[in-house]
Structure formats: C-alpha cells, structure tokens
mmCIF file of N, CA and C in Angstrom:
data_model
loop_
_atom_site.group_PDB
_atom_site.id
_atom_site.type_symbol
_atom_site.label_atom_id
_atom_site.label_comp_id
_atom_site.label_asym_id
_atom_site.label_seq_id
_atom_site.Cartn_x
_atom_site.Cartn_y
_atom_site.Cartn_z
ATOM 1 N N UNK A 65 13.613 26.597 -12.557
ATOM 2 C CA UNK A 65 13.967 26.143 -11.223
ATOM 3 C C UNK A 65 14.290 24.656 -11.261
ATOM 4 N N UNK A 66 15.195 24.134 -10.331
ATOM 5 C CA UNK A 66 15.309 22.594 -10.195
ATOM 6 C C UNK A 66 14.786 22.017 -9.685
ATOM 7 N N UNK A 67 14.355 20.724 -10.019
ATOM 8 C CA UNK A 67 13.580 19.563 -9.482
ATOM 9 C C UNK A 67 13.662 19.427 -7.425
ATOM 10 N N UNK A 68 12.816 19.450 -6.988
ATOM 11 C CA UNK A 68 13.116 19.065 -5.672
ATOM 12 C C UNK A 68 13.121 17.497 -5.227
ATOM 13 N N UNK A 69 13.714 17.285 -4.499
ATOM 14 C CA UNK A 69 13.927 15.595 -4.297
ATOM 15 C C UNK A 69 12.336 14.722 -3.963
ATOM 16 N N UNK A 70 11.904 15.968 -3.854
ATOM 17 C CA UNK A 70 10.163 15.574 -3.821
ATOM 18 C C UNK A 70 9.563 15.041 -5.278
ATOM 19 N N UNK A 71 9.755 15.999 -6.030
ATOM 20 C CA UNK A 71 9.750 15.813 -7.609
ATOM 21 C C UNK A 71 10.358 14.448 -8.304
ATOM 22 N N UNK A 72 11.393 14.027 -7.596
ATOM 23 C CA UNK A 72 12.490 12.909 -8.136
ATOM 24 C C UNK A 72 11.600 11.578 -7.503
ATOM 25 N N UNK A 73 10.982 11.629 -6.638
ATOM 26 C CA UNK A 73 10.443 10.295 -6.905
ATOM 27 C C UNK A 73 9.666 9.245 -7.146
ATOM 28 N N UNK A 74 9.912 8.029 -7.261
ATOM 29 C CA UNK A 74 9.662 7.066 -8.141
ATOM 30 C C UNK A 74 8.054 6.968 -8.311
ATOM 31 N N UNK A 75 7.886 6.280 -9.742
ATOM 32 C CA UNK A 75 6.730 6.173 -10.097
ATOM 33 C C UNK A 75 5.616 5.379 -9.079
ATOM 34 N N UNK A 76 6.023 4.693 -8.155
ATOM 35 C CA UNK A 76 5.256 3.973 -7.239
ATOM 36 C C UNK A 76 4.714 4.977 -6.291
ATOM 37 N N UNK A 77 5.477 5.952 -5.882
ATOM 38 C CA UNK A 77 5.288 7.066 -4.778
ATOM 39 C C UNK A 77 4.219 7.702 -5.386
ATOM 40 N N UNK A 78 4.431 8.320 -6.722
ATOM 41 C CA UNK A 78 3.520 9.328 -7.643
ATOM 42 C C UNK A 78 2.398 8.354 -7.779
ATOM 43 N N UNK A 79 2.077 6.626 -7.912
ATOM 44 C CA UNK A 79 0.923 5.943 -8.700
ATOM 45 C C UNK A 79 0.175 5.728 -6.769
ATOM 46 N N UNK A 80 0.692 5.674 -6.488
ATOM 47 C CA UNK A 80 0.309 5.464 -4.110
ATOM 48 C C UNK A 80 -0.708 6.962 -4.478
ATOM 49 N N UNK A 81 0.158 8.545 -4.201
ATOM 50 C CA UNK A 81 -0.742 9.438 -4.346
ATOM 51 C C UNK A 81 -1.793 9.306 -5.103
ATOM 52 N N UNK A 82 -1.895 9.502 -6.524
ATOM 53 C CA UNK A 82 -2.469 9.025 -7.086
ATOM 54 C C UNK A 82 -4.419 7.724 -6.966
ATOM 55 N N UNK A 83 -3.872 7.017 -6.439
ATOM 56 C CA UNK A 83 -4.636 5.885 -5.995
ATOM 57 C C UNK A 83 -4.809 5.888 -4.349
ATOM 58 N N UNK A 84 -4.638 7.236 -3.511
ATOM 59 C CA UNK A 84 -5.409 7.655 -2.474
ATOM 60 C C UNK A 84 -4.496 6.430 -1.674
ATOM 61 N N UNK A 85 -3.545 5.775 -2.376
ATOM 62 C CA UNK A 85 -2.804 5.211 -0.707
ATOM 63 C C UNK A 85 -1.540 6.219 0.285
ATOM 64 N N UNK A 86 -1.815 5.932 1.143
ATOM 65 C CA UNK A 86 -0.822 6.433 2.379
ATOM 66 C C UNK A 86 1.029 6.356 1.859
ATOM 67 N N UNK A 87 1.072 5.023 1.387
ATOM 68 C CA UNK A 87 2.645 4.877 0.920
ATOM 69 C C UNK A 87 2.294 3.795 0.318
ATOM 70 N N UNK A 88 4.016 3.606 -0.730
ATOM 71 C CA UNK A 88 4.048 2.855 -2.036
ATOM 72 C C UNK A 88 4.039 1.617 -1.669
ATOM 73 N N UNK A 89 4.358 1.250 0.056
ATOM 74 C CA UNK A 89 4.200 0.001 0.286
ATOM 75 C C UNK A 89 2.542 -1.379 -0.086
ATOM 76 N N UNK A 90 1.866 -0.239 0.206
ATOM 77 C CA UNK A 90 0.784 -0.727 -0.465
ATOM 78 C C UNK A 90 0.783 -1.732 -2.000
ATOM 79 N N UNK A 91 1.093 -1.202 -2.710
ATOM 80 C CA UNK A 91 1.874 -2.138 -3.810
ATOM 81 C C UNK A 91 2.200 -3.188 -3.773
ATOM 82 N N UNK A 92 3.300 -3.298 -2.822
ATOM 83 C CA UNK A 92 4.376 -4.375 -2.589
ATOM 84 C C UNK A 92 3.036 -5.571 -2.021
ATOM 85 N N UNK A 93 2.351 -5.003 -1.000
ATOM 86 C CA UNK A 93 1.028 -6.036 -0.520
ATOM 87 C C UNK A 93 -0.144 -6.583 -1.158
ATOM 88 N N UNK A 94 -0.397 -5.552 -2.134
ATOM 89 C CA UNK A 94 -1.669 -6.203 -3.351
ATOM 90 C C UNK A 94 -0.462 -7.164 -4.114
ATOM 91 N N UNK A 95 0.515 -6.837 -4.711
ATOM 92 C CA UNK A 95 1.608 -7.827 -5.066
ATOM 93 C C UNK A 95 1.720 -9.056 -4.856
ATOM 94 N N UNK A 96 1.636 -9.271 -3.311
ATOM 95 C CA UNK A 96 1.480 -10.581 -2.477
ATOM 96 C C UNK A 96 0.564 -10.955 -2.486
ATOM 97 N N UNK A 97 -0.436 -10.667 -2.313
ATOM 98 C CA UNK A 97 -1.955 -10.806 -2.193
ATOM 99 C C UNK A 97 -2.507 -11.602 -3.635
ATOM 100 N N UNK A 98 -1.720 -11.025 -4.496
ATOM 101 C CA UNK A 98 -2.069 -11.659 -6.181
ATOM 102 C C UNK A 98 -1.418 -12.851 -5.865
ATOM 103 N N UNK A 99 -0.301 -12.953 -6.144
ATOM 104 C CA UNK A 99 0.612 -14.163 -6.126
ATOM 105 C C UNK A 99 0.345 -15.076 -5.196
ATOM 106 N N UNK A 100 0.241 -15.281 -4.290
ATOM 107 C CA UNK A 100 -0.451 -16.003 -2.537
ATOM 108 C C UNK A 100 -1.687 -16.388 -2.182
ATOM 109 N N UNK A 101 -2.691 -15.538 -2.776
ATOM 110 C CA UNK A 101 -3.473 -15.737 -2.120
ATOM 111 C C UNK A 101 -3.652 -15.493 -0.747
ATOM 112 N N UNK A 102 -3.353 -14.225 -0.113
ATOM 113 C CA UNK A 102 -2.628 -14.197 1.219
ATOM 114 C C UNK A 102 -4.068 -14.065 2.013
ATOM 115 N N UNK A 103 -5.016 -13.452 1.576
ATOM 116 C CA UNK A 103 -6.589 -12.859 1.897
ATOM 117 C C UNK A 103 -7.517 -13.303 2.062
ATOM 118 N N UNK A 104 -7.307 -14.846 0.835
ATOM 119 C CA UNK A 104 -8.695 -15.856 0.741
ATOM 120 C C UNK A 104 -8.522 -16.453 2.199
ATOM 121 N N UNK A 105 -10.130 -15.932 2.501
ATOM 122 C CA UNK A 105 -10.669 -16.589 3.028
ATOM 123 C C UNK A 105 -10.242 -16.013 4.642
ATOM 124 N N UNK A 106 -9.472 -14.814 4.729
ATOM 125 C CA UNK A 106 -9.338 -13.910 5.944
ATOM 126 C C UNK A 106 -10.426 -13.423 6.299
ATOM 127 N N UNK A 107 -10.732 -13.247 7.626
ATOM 128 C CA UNK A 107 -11.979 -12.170 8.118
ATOM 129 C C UNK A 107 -11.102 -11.173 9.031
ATOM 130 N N UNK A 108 -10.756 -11.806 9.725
ATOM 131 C CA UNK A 108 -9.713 -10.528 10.523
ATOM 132 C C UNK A 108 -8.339 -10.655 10.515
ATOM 133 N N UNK A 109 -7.638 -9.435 10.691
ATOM 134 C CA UNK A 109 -5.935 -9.123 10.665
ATOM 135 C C UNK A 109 -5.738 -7.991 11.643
ATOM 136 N N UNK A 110 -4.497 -8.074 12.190
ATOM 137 C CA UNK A 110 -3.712 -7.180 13.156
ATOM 138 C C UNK A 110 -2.912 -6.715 12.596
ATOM 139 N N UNK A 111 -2.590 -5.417 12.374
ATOM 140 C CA UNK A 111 -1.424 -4.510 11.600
ATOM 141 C C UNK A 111 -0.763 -4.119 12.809
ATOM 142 N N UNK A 112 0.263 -4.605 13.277
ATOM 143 C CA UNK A 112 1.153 -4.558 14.721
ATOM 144 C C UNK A 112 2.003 -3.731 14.485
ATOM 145 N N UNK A 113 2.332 -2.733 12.959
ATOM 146 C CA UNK A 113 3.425 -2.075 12.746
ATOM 147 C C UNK A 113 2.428 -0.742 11.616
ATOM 148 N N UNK A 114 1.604 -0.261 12.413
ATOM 149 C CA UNK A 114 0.637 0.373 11.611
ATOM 150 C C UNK A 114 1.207 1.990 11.221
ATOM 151 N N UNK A 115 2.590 2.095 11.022
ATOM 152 C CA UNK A 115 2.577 3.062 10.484
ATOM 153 C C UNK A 115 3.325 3.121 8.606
ATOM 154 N N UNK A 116 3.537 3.955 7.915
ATOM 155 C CA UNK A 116 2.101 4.928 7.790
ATOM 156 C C UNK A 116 1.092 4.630 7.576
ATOM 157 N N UNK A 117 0.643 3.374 7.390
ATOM 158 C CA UNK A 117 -1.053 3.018 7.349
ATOM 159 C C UNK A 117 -1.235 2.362 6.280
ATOM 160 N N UNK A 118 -0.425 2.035 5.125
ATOM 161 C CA UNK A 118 -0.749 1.465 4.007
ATOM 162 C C UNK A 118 -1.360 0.447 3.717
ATOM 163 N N UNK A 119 -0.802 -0.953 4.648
ATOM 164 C CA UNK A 119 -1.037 -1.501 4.652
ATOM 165 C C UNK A 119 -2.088 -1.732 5.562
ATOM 166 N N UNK A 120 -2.935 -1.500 6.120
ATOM 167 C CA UNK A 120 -3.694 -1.406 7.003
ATOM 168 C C UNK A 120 -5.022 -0.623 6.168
ATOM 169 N N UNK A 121 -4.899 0.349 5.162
ATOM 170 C CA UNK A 121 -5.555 0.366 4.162
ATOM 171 C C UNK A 121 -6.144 -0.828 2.962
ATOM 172 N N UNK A 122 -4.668 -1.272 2.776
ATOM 173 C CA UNK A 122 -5.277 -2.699 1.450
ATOM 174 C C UNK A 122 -5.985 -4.110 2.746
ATOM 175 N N UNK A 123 -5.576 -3.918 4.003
ATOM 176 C CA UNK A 123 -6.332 -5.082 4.582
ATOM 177 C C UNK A 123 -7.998 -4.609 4.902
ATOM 178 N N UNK A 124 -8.056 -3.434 5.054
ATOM 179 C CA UNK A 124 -9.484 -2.880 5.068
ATOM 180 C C UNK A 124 -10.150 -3.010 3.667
ATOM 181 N N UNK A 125 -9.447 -2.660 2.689
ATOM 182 C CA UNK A 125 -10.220 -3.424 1.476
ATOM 183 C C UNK A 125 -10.282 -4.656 1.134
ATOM 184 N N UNK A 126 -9.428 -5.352 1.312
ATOM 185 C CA UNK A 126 -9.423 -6.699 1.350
ATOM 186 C C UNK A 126 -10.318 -7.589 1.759
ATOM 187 N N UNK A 127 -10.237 -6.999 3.175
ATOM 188 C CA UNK A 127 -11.329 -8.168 4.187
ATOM 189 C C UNK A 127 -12.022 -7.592 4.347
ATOM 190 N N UNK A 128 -12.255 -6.024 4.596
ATOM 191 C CA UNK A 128 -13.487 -5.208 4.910
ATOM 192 C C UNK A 128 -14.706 -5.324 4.668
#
C-alpha cells in the first residue's frame, strides 16, 4: 500500500508525537528559549493564541 500524507511527515511532527507535544511548534520555542534566554527569570505568561497548545505546554514547563 502507499504512504499516506500522514506517513510523509517531517521528522519534527514524528519527534512532537513522540515527546508527548501537541505540535512541532514546540521546537521552534525550546529553540528560542536556548538561544535567548527568553524564560530566565519568568513567573507568569499569557498564550493569547493558544491553539493547538504547544506552546502553552513548553511555558508550563518552563515556568511551571
């Protein structure tokens, strides 16, 4: 049988499942978070665009 377009994608999508995040965007934010320093020293954040939740996941670990 052939691959479904589900099957086709990228390794970030498959390493997100994988690592119990919501979407691959998550990534892109620990990413920033390394490089920036975006976290030190945060206690609270507003996710004003909370869907699908990813990010709203790495800020709950983050500052949580």
């Amino acid at each position: 049988m052939g691959r479904t377009s589900k099957d086709k994608r990228d390794v970030y999508y498959r390493l997100a499942k994988e690592n119990g995040w919501r979407a691959r965007s998550a990534f892109k934010l620990l990413q920033l978070d390394e490089e920036f320093q975006l976290f030190q020293g945060v206690t609270r954040a507003v996710d004003l665009c909370a869907a699908p939740g990813s990010w709203s996941q790495v800020l709950s670990q983050k500052i949580g």
